mmCIF file of C-alpha atoms and ligand atoms in Angstrom:
data_model
loop_
_atom_site.group_PDB
_atom_site.id
_atom_site.type_symbol
_atom_site.label_atom_id
_atom_site.label_comp_id
_atom_site.label_asym_id
_atom_site.label_seq_id
_atom_site.Cartn_x
_atom_site.Cartn_y
_atom_site.Cartn_z
ATOM 1 C CA UNK A 1 206.675 64.320 70.765
ATOM 2 C CA UNK A 2 204.713 67.406 69.796
ATOM 3 C CA UNK A 3 201.709 66.112 71.653
ATOM 4 C CA UNK A 4 203.870 65.432 74.664
ATOM 5 C CA UNK A 5 205.366 68.953 74.703
ATOM 6 C CA UNK A 6 201.951 70.552 74.283
ATOM 7 C CA UNK A 7 200.438 68.387 76.961
ATOM 8 C CA UNK A 8 203.287 69.134 79.307
ATOM 9 C CA UNK A 9 202.854 72.894 78.895
ATOM 10 C CA UNK A 10 199.064 72.679 79.291
ATOM 11 C CA UNK A 11 199.406 70.574 82.405
ATOM 12 C CA UNK A 12 201.637 73.036 84.150
ATOM 13 C CA UNK A 13 199.065 75.851 83.624
ATOM 14 C CA UNK A 14 196.004 73.912 84.562
ATOM 15 C CA UNK A 15 193.986 73.523 87.709
ATOM 16 C CA UNK A 16 192.129 70.546 86.323
ATOM 17 C CA UNK A 17 192.837 68.347 83.350
ATOM 18 C CA UNK A 18 190.277 66.791 81.044
ATOM 19 C CA UNK A 19 191.954 63.839 79.389
ATOM 20 C CA UNK A 20 189.953 63.064 76.277
ATOM 21 C CA UNK A 21 190.195 59.694 74.639
ATOM 22 C CA UNK A 22 188.451 58.231 71.603
ATOM 23 C CA UNK A 23 186.125 55.372 72.493
ATOM 24 C CA UNK A 24 185.590 54.354 68.885
ATOM 25 C CA UNK A 25 189.318 54.095 68.306
ATOM 26 C CA UNK A 26 190.045 52.304 71.545
ATOM 27 C CA UNK A 27 193.053 52.568 73.828
ATOM 28 C CA UNK A 28 196.089 53.792 71.972
ATOM 29 C CA UNK A 29 199.724 53.733 73.019
ATOM 30 C CA UNK A 30 199.783 57.572 73.111
ATOM 31 C CA UNK A 31 196.908 57.390 75.649
ATOM 32 C CA UNK A 32 199.004 55.252 77.896
ATOM 33 C CA UNK A 33 201.946 57.540 77.545
ATOM 34 C CA UNK A 34 199.912 60.635 78.346
ATOM 35 C CA UNK A 35 198.294 58.889 81.266
ATOM 36 C CA UNK A 36 201.722 58.356 82.745
ATOM 37 C CA UNK A 37 202.610 62.023 82.338
ATOM 38 C CA UNK A 38 199.340 63.101 83.868
ATOM 39 C CA UNK A 39 199.866 61.008 86.908
ATOM 40 C CA UNK A 40 203.263 62.581 87.430
ATOM 41 C CA UNK A 41 201.785 66.043 87.145
ATOM 42 C CA UNK A 42 199.736 65.413 90.317
ATOM 43 C CA UNK A 43 196.924 67.532 88.969
ATOM 44 C CA UNK A 44 193.333 66.348 89.241
ATOM 45 C CA UNK A 45 192.341 64.494 86.068
ATOM 46 C CA UNK A 46 188.988 63.589 84.585
ATOM 47 C CA UNK A 47 189.178 60.841 81.989
ATOM 48 C CA UNK A 48 186.677 61.811 79.312
ATOM 49 C CA UNK A 49 185.786 58.944 77.025
ATOM 50 C CA UNK A 50 184.391 60.622 73.951
ATOM 51 C CA UNK A 51 182.325 59.345 71.035
ATOM 52 C CA UNK A 52 180.085 57.224 73.186
ATOM 53 C CA UNK A 53 177.217 58.229 70.973
ATOM 54 C CA UNK A 54 174.770 55.566 72.049
ATOM 55 C CA UNK A 55 174.100 53.680 75.291
ATOM 56 C CA UNK A 56 175.179 50.477 73.545
ATOM 57 C CA UNK A 57 178.658 51.966 73.102
ATOM 58 C CA UNK A 58 179.076 52.274 76.861
ATOM 59 C CA UNK A 59 181.080 49.083 77.186
ATOM 60 C CA UNK A 60 183.757 50.717 75.077
ATOM 61 C CA UNK A 61 184.598 52.656 78.239
ATOM 62 C CA UNK A 62 185.835 49.493 79.889
ATOM 63 C CA UNK A 63 188.858 49.397 77.631
ATOM 64 C CA UNK A 64 190.107 52.580 79.316
ATOM 65 C CA UNK A 65 189.684 51.404 82.917
ATOM 66 C CA UNK A 66 193.233 50.098 82.630
ATOM 67 C CA UNK A 67 194.409 53.715 82.706
ATOM 68 C CA UNK A 68 193.255 53.789 86.349
ATOM 69 C CA UNK A 69 191.774 57.225 86.771
ATOM 70 C CA UNK A 70 189.309 57.806 89.586
ATOM 71 C CA UNK A 71 187.028 59.993 87.543
ATOM 72 C CA UNK A 72 185.856 58.534 84.263
ATOM 73 C CA UNK A 73 182.942 59.981 82.331
ATOM 74 C CA UNK A 74 181.728 58.858 78.952
ATOM 75 C CA UNK A 75 180.304 61.520 76.697
ATOM 76 C CA UNK A 76 179.373 62.228 73.144
ATOM 77 C CA UNK A 77 180.638 65.678 72.245
ATOM 78 C CA UNK A 78 178.788 65.426 68.943
ATOM 79 C CA UNK A 79 175.426 64.535 70.474
ATOM 80 C CA UNK A 80 175.702 66.184 73.851
ATOM 81 C CA UNK A 81 175.463 62.975 75.877
ATOM 82 C CA UNK A 82 176.999 63.128 79.377
ATOM 83 C CA UNK A 83 177.889 66.821 79.185
ATOM 84 C CA UNK A 84 175.928 67.892 82.276
ATOM 85 C CA UNK A 85 177.558 65.147 84.337
ATOM 86 C CA UNK A 86 180.911 66.315 83.046
ATOM 87 C CA UNK A 87 180.132 69.923 84.016
ATOM 88 C CA UNK A 88 179.088 68.879 87.533
ATOM 89 C CA UNK A 89 182.301 66.964 87.947
ATOM 90 C CA UNK A 90 184.351 69.904 86.736
ATOM 91 C CA UNK A 91 182.561 72.130 89.150
ATOM 92 C CA UNK A 92 183.343 69.805 92.065
ATOM 93 C CA UNK A 93 186.973 69.343 91.210
ATOM 94 C CA UNK A 94 187.974 72.876 90.385
ATOM 95 C CA UNK A 95 189.649 74.682 93.235
ATOM 96 C CA UNK A 96 187.467 77.388 94.713
ATOM 97 C CA UNK A 97 188.249 80.981 93.735
ATOM 98 C CA UNK A 98 190.003 81.818 97.008
ATOM 99 C CA UNK A 99 192.375 78.799 96.784
ATOM 100 C CA UNK A 100 193.243 79.567 93.161
ATOM 101 C CA UNK A 101 194.102 83.144 94.094
ATOM 102 C CA UNK A 102 196.436 82.050 96.891
ATOM 103 C CA UNK A 103 198.426 80.251 94.205
ATOM 104 C CA UNK A 104 199.236 83.440 92.329
ATOM 105 C CA UNK A 105 202.519 85.017 93.149
ATOM 106 C CA UNK A 106 201.077 88.517 93.177
ATOM 107 C CA UNK A 107 197.478 89.656 93.135
ATOM 108 C CA UNK A 108 196.764 91.453 89.884
ATOM 109 C CA UNK A 109 195.776 95.009 90.499
ATOM 110 C CA UNK A 110 192.489 95.541 88.754
ATOM 111 C CA UNK A 111 192.372 99.039 87.437
ATOM 112 C CA UNK A 112 189.230 99.156 85.356
ATOM 113 C CA UNK A 113 189.763 100.571 81.848
ATOM 114 C CA UNK A 114 188.616 104.175 81.314
ATOM 115 C CA UNK A 115 186.045 104.368 78.560
ATOM 116 C CA UNK A 116 186.685 107.609 76.703
ATOM 117 C CA UNK A 117 183.937 108.672 74.335
ATOM 118 C CA UNK A 118 185.170 111.027 71.641
ATOM 119 C CA UNK A 119 182.167 113.004 70.497
ATOM 120 C CA UNK A 120 181.451 116.068 68.460
ATOM 121 C CA UNK A 121 180.134 117.422 65.182
ATOM 122 C CA UNK A 122 181.063 115.847 61.881
ATOM 123 C CA UNK A 123 184.518 116.908 60.790
ATOM 124 C CA UNK A 124 185.509 118.290 64.193
ATOM 125 C CA UNK A 125 188.535 115.991 64.100
ATOM 126 C CA UNK A 126 187.504 113.128 66.407
ATOM 127 C CA UNK A 127 189.114 110.387 64.380
ATOM 128 C CA UNK A 128 192.175 112.489 63.775
ATOM 129 C CA UNK A 129 192.512 113.026 67.549
ATOM 130 C CA UNK A 130 192.395 109.302 68.132
ATOM 131 C CA UNK A 131 194.962 108.759 65.411
ATOM 132 C CA UNK A 132 197.134 111.360 67.018
ATOM 133 C CA UNK A 133 196.852 109.613 70.385
ATOM 134 C CA UNK A 134 197.729 106.259 68.796
ATOM 135 C CA UNK A 135 200.703 107.758 66.980
ATOM 136 C CA UNK A 136 202.251 108.416 70.375
ATOM 137 C CA UNK A 137 205.005 105.948 71.174
ATOM 138 C CA UNK A 138 203.752 104.926 74.580
ATOM 139 C CA UNK A 139 200.855 103.003 73.183
ATOM 140 C CA UNK A 140 199.652 99.460 72.783
ATOM 141 C CA UNK A 141 196.931 99.183 70.234
ATOM 142 C CA UNK A 142 194.420 96.656 69.160
ATOM 143 C CA UNK A 143 191.318 97.101 67.065
ATOM 144 C CA UNK A 144 187.933 95.795 68.003
ATOM 145 C CA UNK A 145 185.276 96.197 65.327
ATOM 146 C CA UNK A 146 182.420 98.283 66.664
ATOM 147 C CA UNK A 147 178.849 97.106 66.676
ATOM 148 C CA UNK A 148 177.921 99.684 64.094
ATOM 149 C CA UNK A 149 179.433 100.718 60.869
ATOM 150 C CA UNK A 150 181.004 103.869 62.245
ATOM 151 C CA UNK A 151 181.423 103.407 66.000
ATOM 152 C CA UNK A 152 184.757 101.868 66.805
ATOM 153 C CA UNK A 153 186.204 100.799 70.144
ATOM 154 C CA UNK A 154 189.985 100.854 70.357
ATOM 155 C CA UNK A 155 191.858 99.449 73.312
ATOM 156 C CA UNK A 156 194.731 101.611 74.322
ATOM 157 C CA UNK A 157 197.204 101.510 77.174
ATOM 158 C CA UNK A 158 199.275 104.339 78.520
ATOM 159 C CA UNK A 159 201.493 104.296 81.593
ATOM 160 C CA UNK A 160 199.771 101.284 83.116
ATOM 161 C CA UNK A 161 196.266 102.659 82.599
ATOM 162 C CA UNK A 162 193.980 100.953 80.107
ATOM 163 C CA UNK A 163 191.622 103.032 77.994
ATOM 164 C CA UNK A 164 188.847 102.264 75.650
ATOM 165 C CA UNK A 165 188.737 104.960 72.980
ATOM 166 C CA UNK A 166 185.269 105.149 71.465
ATOM 167 C CA UNK A 167 185.251 106.893 68.130
ATOM 168 C CA UNK A 168 181.756 108.007 67.172
ATOM 169 C CA UNK A 169 180.197 109.209 63.964
ATOM 170 C CA UNK A 170 179.780 112.968 63.841
ATOM 171 C CA UNK A 171 176.578 114.052 65.551
ATOM 172 C CA UNK A 172 174.378 115.895 63.103
ATOM 173 C CA UNK A 173 171.692 118.297 64.055
ATOM 174 C CA UNK A 174 168.337 116.761 64.610
ATOM 175 C CA UNK A 175 166.233 119.052 62.418
ATOM 176 C CA UNK A 176 162.486 119.075 61.811
ATOM 177 C CA UNK A 177 163.023 117.115 58.694
ATOM 178 C CA UNK A 178 165.771 114.933 60.065
ATOM 179 C CA UNK A 179 166.726 111.939 58.021
ATOM 180 C CA UNK A 180 166.971 108.549 59.665
ATOM 181 C CA UNK A 181 170.762 108.879 59.376
ATOM 182 C CA UNK A 182 170.646 111.974 61.558
ATOM 183 C CA UNK A 183 168.300 110.473 64.097
ATOM 184 C CA UNK A 184 170.422 107.407 64.422
ATOM 185 C CA UNK A 185 173.645 109.371 64.781
ATOM 186 C CA UNK A 186 172.136 111.230 67.753
ATOM 187 C CA UNK A 187 170.780 108.070 69.301
ATOM 188 C CA UNK A 188 174.127 106.400 68.912
ATOM 189 C CA UNK A 189 175.937 109.318 70.497
ATOM 190 C CA UNK A 190 173.539 109.230 73.419
ATOM 191 C CA UNK A 191 174.227 105.546 73.885
ATOM 192 C CA UNK A 192 177.944 106.175 73.721
ATOM 193 C CA UNK A 193 177.715 108.888 76.331
ATOM 194 C CA UNK A 194 175.884 106.482 78.623
ATOM 195 C CA UNK A 195 178.654 103.877 78.563
ATOM 196 C CA UNK A 196 181.470 106.414 78.806
ATOM 197 C CA UNK A 197 183.445 107.080 81.932
ATOM 198 C CA UNK A 198 184.551 110.360 80.462
ATOM 199 C CA UNK A 199 183.333 112.329 77.441
ATOM 200 C CA UNK A 200 185.785 114.209 75.281
ATOM 201 C CA UNK A 201 183.862 116.824 73.380
ATOM 202 C CA UNK A 202 185.817 117.801 70.259
ATOM 203 C CA UNK A 203 185.052 121.230 68.852
ATOM 204 C CA UNK A 204 186.463 122.718 65.652
ATOM 205 C CA UNK A 205 188.028 125.961 66.862
ATOM 206 C CA UNK A 206 187.906 127.510 63.384
ATOM 207 C CA UNK A 207 184.166 127.645 63.562
ATOM 208 C CA UNK A 208 183.969 128.348 67.307
ATOM 209 C CA UNK A 209 181.366 126.830 69.590
ATOM 210 C CA UNK A 210 178.263 126.388 67.468
ATOM 211 C CA UNK A 211 174.705 125.738 68.600
ATOM 212 C CA UNK A 212 175.220 122.120 67.659
ATOM 213 C CA UNK A 213 178.232 121.873 69.934
ATOM 214 C CA UNK A 214 176.078 123.360 72.684
ATOM 215 C CA UNK A 215 173.490 120.689 72.132
ATOM 216 C CA UNK A 216 176.072 117.921 72.460
ATOM 217 C CA UNK A 217 177.510 119.572 75.551
ATOM 218 C CA UNK A 218 173.976 119.651 76.917
ATOM 219 C CA UNK A 219 173.648 115.911 76.449
ATOM 220 C CA UNK A 220 176.869 115.372 78.391
ATOM 221 C CA UNK A 221 175.729 117.651 81.197
ATOM 222 C CA UNK A 222 172.320 116.024 81.425
ATOM 223 C CA UNK A 223 173.954 112.606 81.701
ATOM 224 C CA UNK A 224 176.142 113.989 84.514
ATOM 225 C CA UNK A 225 179.281 112.617 82.908
ATOM 226 C CA UNK A 226 182.866 113.558 83.610
ATOM 227 C CA UNK A 227 184.035 115.587 80.683
ATOM 228 C CA UNK A 228 186.825 117.512 78.912
ATOM 229 C CA UNK A 229 186.334 119.951 76.031
ATOM 230 C CA UNK A 230 188.948 119.923 73.316
ATOM 231 C CA UNK A 231 189.169 122.889 70.970
ATOM 232 C CA UNK A 232 190.750 121.210 68.016
ATOM 233 C CA UNK A 233 192.626 122.499 64.926
ATOM 234 C CA UNK A 234 194.608 125.006 66.947
ATOM 235 C CA UNK A 235 197.282 124.880 64.218
ATOM 236 C CA UNK A 236 194.852 126.695 61.862
ATOM 237 C CA UNK A 237 194.287 129.670 64.124
ATOM 238 C CA UNK A 238 197.533 129.854 66.124
ATOM 239 C CA UNK A 239 199.002 133.318 65.605
ATOM 240 C CA UNK A 240 202.734 133.660 64.988
ATOM 241 C CA UNK A 241 203.001 135.967 68.017
ATOM 242 C CA UNK A 242 200.939 136.089 71.177
ATOM 243 C CA UNK A 243 199.876 132.482 70.962
ATOM 244 C CA UNK A 244 199.464 132.202 74.673
ATOM 245 C CA UNK A 245 197.093 135.158 74.940
ATOM 246 C CA UNK A 246 195.097 133.956 71.936
ATOM 247 C CA UNK A 247 194.784 130.512 73.536
ATOM 248 C CA UNK A 248 193.575 132.030 76.779
ATOM 249 C CA UNK A 249 190.990 134.103 75.002
ATOM 250 C CA UNK A 250 189.655 131.132 73.028
ATOM 251 C CA UNK A 251 189.361 129.134 76.194
ATOM 252 C CA UNK A 252 187.531 131.944 78.028
ATOM 253 C CA UNK A 253 185.036 132.371 75.164
ATOM 254 C CA UNK A 254 184.382 128.647 74.980
ATOM 255 C CA UNK A 255 183.822 128.477 78.748
ATOM 256 C CA UNK A 256 181.354 131.311 78.595
ATOM 257 C CA UNK A 257 179.391 129.684 75.791
ATOM 258 C CA UNK A 258 179.407 126.330 77.497
ATOM 259 C CA UNK A 259 178.685 127.805 80.955
ATOM 260 C CA UNK A 260 176.271 124.922 81.771
ATOM 261 C CA UNK A 261 179.128 122.455 81.425
ATOM 262 C CA UNK A 262 181.259 124.545 83.716
ATOM 263 C CA UNK A 263 183.037 121.637 85.397
ATOM 264 C CA UNK A 264 184.687 120.534 82.118
ATOM 265 C CA UNK A 265 188.231 121.840 81.674
ATOM 266 C CA UNK A 266 188.941 123.194 78.178
ATOM 267 C CA UNK A 267 192.054 122.218 76.265
ATOM 268 C CA UNK A 268 193.306 123.671 72.989
ATOM 269 C CA UNK A 269 195.011 121.128 70.829
ATOM 270 C CA UNK A 270 195.833 120.097 67.339
ATOM 271 C CA UNK A 271 195.214 116.566 66.192
ATOM 272 C CA UNK A 272 197.170 117.408 63.049
ATOM 273 C CA UNK A 273 200.395 118.499 64.723
ATOM 274 C CA UNK A 274 199.915 116.592 67.976
ATOM 275 C CA UNK A 275 200.321 119.760 70.027
ATOM 276 C CA UNK A 276 198.842 119.431 73.506
ATOM 277 C CA UNK A 277 197.532 115.916 72.881
ATOM 278 C CA UNK A 278 199.604 114.649 75.780
ATOM 279 C CA UNK A 279 197.968 117.221 78.053
ATOM 280 C CA UNK A 280 194.667 115.503 77.450
ATOM 281 C CA UNK A 281 195.956 112.487 79.390
ATOM 282 C CA UNK A 282 197.425 114.704 82.097
ATOM 283 C CA UNK A 283 193.953 116.134 82.525
ATOM 284 C CA UNK A 284 192.386 112.704 82.643
ATOM 285 C CA UNK A 285 194.705 111.487 85.390
ATOM 286 C CA UNK A 286 194.081 114.702 87.317
ATOM 287 C CA UNK A 287 190.326 114.021 87.019
ATOM 288 C CA UNK A 288 190.837 110.450 88.163
ATOM 289 C CA UNK A 289 192.805 111.620 91.130
ATOM 290 C CA UNK A 290 190.141 114.189 92.021
ATOM 291 C CA UNK A 291 187.452 111.523 91.834
ATOM 292 C CA UNK A 292 189.156 109.739 94.668
ATOM 293 C CA UNK A 293 188.985 112.724 97.059
ATOM 294 C CA UNK A 294 186.408 112.478 99.778
ATOM 295 C CA UNK A 295 185.195 115.223 102.067
ATOM 296 C CA UNK A 296 184.959 114.151 105.702
ATOM 297 C CA UNK A 297 181.503 114.121 107.209
ATOM 298 C CA UNK A 298 182.419 116.736 109.816
ATOM 299 C CA UNK A 299 183.844 119.158 107.277
ATOM 300 C CA UNK A 300 180.906 118.605 104.961
ATOM 301 C CA UNK A 301 178.243 119.263 107.593
ATOM 302 C CA UNK A 302 179.972 122.351 108.996
ATOM 303 C CA UNK A 303 180.358 123.642 105.453
ATOM 304 C CA UNK A 304 176.704 123.121 104.523
ATOM 305 C CA UNK A 305 175.498 124.608 107.808
ATOM 306 C CA UNK A 306 177.589 127.725 107.278
ATOM 307 C CA UNK A 307 176.407 128.066 103.652
ATOM 308 C CA UNK A 308 172.760 127.675 104.621
ATOM 309 C CA UNK A 309 173.025 130.174 107.472
ATOM 310 C CA UNK A 310 174.623 132.629 105.109
ATOM 311 C CA UNK A 311 172.216 132.204 102.218
ATOM 312 C CA UNK A 312 168.887 130.818 103.308
ATOM 313 C CA UNK A 313 167.277 128.183 101.128
ATOM 314 C CA UNK A 314 164.267 129.446 99.213
ATOM 315 C CA UNK A 315 160.779 128.902 100.611
ATOM 316 C CA UNK A 316 158.040 127.149 98.767
ATOM 317 C CA UNK A 317 154.677 128.079 100.288
ATOM 318 C CA UNK A 318 155.738 128.660 103.847
ATOM 319 C CA UNK A 319 158.138 125.743 103.874
ATOM 320 C CA UNK A 320 161.931 125.984 103.825
ATOM 321 C CA UNK A 321 164.483 123.270 103.170
ATOM 322 C CA UNK A 322 166.050 121.952 106.333
ATOM 323 C CA UNK A 323 169.200 119.893 106.296
ATOM 324 C CA UNK A 324 169.617 117.311 109.068
ATOM 325 C CA UNK A 325 172.733 115.555 107.921
ATOM 326 C CA UNK A 326 175.001 115.228 104.849
ATOM 327 C CA UNK A 327 177.491 112.574 103.875
ATOM 328 C CA UNK A 328 179.545 111.663 100.839
ATOM 329 C CA UNK A 329 178.589 108.342 99.333
ATOM 330 C CA UNK A 330 181.219 105.602 99.464
ATOM 331 C CA UNK A 331 181.232 105.441 95.688
ATOM 332 C CA UNK A 332 181.382 102.632 93.214
ATOM 333 C CA UNK A 333 184.807 100.971 92.961
ATOM 334 C CA UNK A 334 183.793 99.261 89.701
ATOM 335 C CA UNK A 335 183.682 102.568 87.891
ATOM 336 C CA UNK A 336 186.915 103.859 86.402
ATOM 337 C CA UNK A 337 186.025 107.462 87.191
ATOM 338 C CA UNK A 338 183.423 107.770 89.891
ATOM 339 C CA UNK A 339 182.063 111.295 90.336
ATOM 340 C CA UNK A 340 181.626 112.588 93.894
ATOM 341 C CA UNK A 341 178.127 111.995 95.225
ATOM 342 C CA UNK A 342 176.630 113.539 98.328
ATOM 343 C CA UNK A 343 173.580 112.404 100.198
ATOM 344 C CA UNK A 344 171.609 115.078 101.979
ATOM 345 C CA UNK A 345 168.989 114.087 104.519
ATOM 346 C CA UNK A 346 166.412 116.875 104.488
ATOM 347 C CA UNK A 347 162.818 117.592 105.515
ATOM 348 C CA UNK A 348 161.473 117.678 101.964
ATOM 349 C CA UNK A 349 163.665 117.004 98.911
ATOM 350 C CA UNK A 350 161.461 118.986 96.525
ATOM 351 C CA UNK A 351 162.288 122.200 98.475
ATOM 352 C CA UNK A 352 165.835 122.277 97.120
ATOM 353 C CA UNK A 353 165.273 123.892 93.689
ATOM 354 C CA UNK A 354 167.869 124.077 90.898
ATOM 355 C CA UNK A 355 169.372 127.390 91.795
ATOM 356 C CA UNK A 356 169.993 126.458 95.426
ATOM 357 C CA UNK A 357 171.380 123.060 94.304
ATOM 358 C CA UNK A 358 173.900 124.913 92.161
ATOM 359 C CA UNK A 359 174.742 127.153 95.082
ATOM 360 C CA UNK A 360 175.488 124.170 97.328
ATOM 361 C CA UNK A 361 177.468 122.539 94.525
ATOM 362 C CA UNK A 362 179.518 125.731 94.314
ATOM 363 C CA UNK A 363 180.300 125.464 98.002
ATOM 364 C CA UNK A 364 181.455 121.903 97.621
ATOM 365 C CA UNK A 365 183.710 123.001 94.779
ATOM 366 C CA UNK A 366 185.186 125.735 96.965
ATOM 367 C CA UNK A 367 186.282 123.079 99.365
ATOM 368 C CA UNK A 368 187.311 120.665 96.622
ATOM 369 C CA UNK A 369 187.249 121.805 92.968
ATOM 370 C CA UNK A 370 186.625 118.336 91.501
ATOM 371 C CA UNK A 371 187.821 119.340 87.997
ATOM 372 C CA UNK A 372 186.132 117.556 85.104
ATOM 373 C CA UNK A 373 183.618 115.960 87.413
ATOM 374 C CA UNK A 374 179.950 116.574 87.995
ATOM 375 C CA UNK A 375 179.025 116.922 91.660
ATOM 376 C CA UNK A 376 175.992 114.773 92.346
ATOM 377 C CA UNK A 377 173.518 115.652 95.083
ATOM 378 C CA UNK A 378 170.961 113.100 96.218
ATOM 379 C CA UNK A 379 168.278 114.269 98.603
ATOM 380 C CA UNK A 380 166.459 111.929 100.972
ATOM 381 C CA UNK A 381 163.459 112.778 103.081
ATOM 382 C CA UNK A 382 163.752 112.395 106.852
ATOM 383 C CA UNK A 383 161.211 113.358 109.435
ATOM 384 C CA UNK A 384 162.147 116.120 111.807
ATOM 385 C CA UNK A 385 164.185 114.874 114.765
ATOM 386 C CA UNK A 386 161.949 115.314 117.823
ATOM 387 C CA UNK A 387 162.875 117.635 120.678
ATOM 388 C CA UNK A 388 164.032 115.759 123.758
HETATM 389 N N1 GTP B 1 194.536 121.534 60.274
HETATM 390 C C1 GTP B 1 193.957 120.581 61.000
HETATM 391 N N2 GTP B 1 193.084 119.762 60.415
HETATM 392 C C2 GTP B 1 192.494 118.821 61.176
HETATM 393 C C3 GTP B 1 192.758 118.693 62.515
HETATM 394 N N3 GTP B 1 192.042 117.659 63.025
HETATM 395 C C4 GTP B 1 191.335 117.166 61.973
HETATM 396 N N4 GTP B 1 191.626 117.875 60.846
HETATM 397 C C5 GTP B 1 191.038 117.674 59.517
HETATM 398 O O1 GTP B 1 189.603 117.807 59.632
HETATM 399 C C6 GTP B 1 188.971 116.865 58.764
HETATM 400 C C7 GTP B 1 188.021 115.995 59.552
HETATM 401 O O2 GTP B 1 188.745 115.185 60.442
HETATM 402 P P1 GTP B 1 188.159 113.861 61.043
HETATM 403 O O3 GTP B 1 189.139 113.395 62.061
HETATM 404 O O4 GTP B 1 187.779 112.915 60.006
HETATM 405 O O5 GTP B 1 186.834 114.411 61.742
HETATM 406 P P2 GTP B 1 185.735 113.569 62.513
HETATM 407 O O6 GTP B 1 185.272 114.418 63.661
HETATM 408 O O7 GTP B 1 186.197 112.191 62.839
HETATM 409 O O8 GTP B 1 184.587 113.529 61.453
HETATM 410 P P3 GTP B 1 183.352 112.483 61.307
HETATM 411 O O9 GTP B 1 183.876 111.141 61.603
HETATM 412 O O10 GTP B 1 182.841 112.697 59.932
HETATM 413 O O11 GTP B 1 182.327 112.901 62.327
HETATM 414 C C8 GTP B 1 190.103 116.089 58.097
HETATM 415 O O12 GTP B 1 190.324 116.667 56.834
HETATM 416 C C9 GTP B 1 191.246 116.268 59.007
HETATM 417 O O13 GTP B 1 192.509 116.195 58.343
HETATM 418 C C10 GTP B 1 193.704 119.577 63.152
HETATM 419 O O14 GTP B 1 194.029 119.598 64.294
HETATM 420 N N5 GTP B 1 194.261 120.538 62.315
HETATM 421 MG MG1 MG B 2 185.476 110.287 62.340
#
């Protein structure tokens, strides 16, 4: 009866049933019973006669013809006989993707998980921050062992949004005489940054922003990744009075030191007490929301034209950048957080220059601040439109 219950449950969930029987054993009463159930289920069935290890066993199949299934295939699971035929049959009988979908009561909303890379110097409190996040009650946790000894991916869900928290080993300075451990820790961090949707840079506020922190921030900026800076261990420096002002000052100093990562909001928190840890997720959803904001083509072109009239692009030789048309890219729906990307059709892309690129980026941010997000500019060469 256990077999019957299990088979019954499996049948109800299946689009196609592989009914496996044992050729060497021959037709058994349970086979006949199951065959009856399967017919009632009205699902497509392939009768798979297993253990036909040798062509001379093929007549064993005949025994099962009494079960009267249209599709019968003899195989040897142990030796791989008949498997490709079986696969072809499965492929033919399975409902196509679209039909299977129509069956579902409700289409599942596919919100891709946000990969959050937690990076920073050794001892900054990265693992503690993750622990503090997981301590929160609104969490569903499961552990996935990382590919390396000290990089761990943790699945985490909060208010319907899935996250992948990536804990990394502390990034040590790559010195002249760096050990292989140091080199690998940097390489690993770089790889982690690449697969992250958002980088959380954890800084130990008791030591302030060090040159090493700046290096890591530089890696994030160069990879043009969405980012948040967390000044951790606030509990150790929080004054009894004037906490708000102290907080403001620490944030201002950090922003000044990390001026090149100016799009990253700075949060002061304590992994130890849990203070402000919730705010991290408020920031993340704000960044996600901002990533969805698009500037209309009309607005964008008027804005660029005005900016370029006001501050002329630099000249290289006697050439000056000319903008013909700008548009915001449609974006990549597969990415959990997709930074805004603008395509500028110009006379010569190399005439832009870094300073002027930053100026244009600033103008975009005046129209739409895009907190936490890099603003990406892609320049494409177009020949001058000819006068009519
Ligand atoms: N007081 C205080 N201590 C903290 C806080 N966060 C972390 N610590 C302590 O700092 C030390 C380092 O914390 P970890 O979380 O292991 O740091 P980590 O960045 O993961 O370090 P590595 O994995 O070695 O790179 C531990 O002793 C923590 O208890 C905090 O917010 N406040
Ligand atoms: Mg750690």
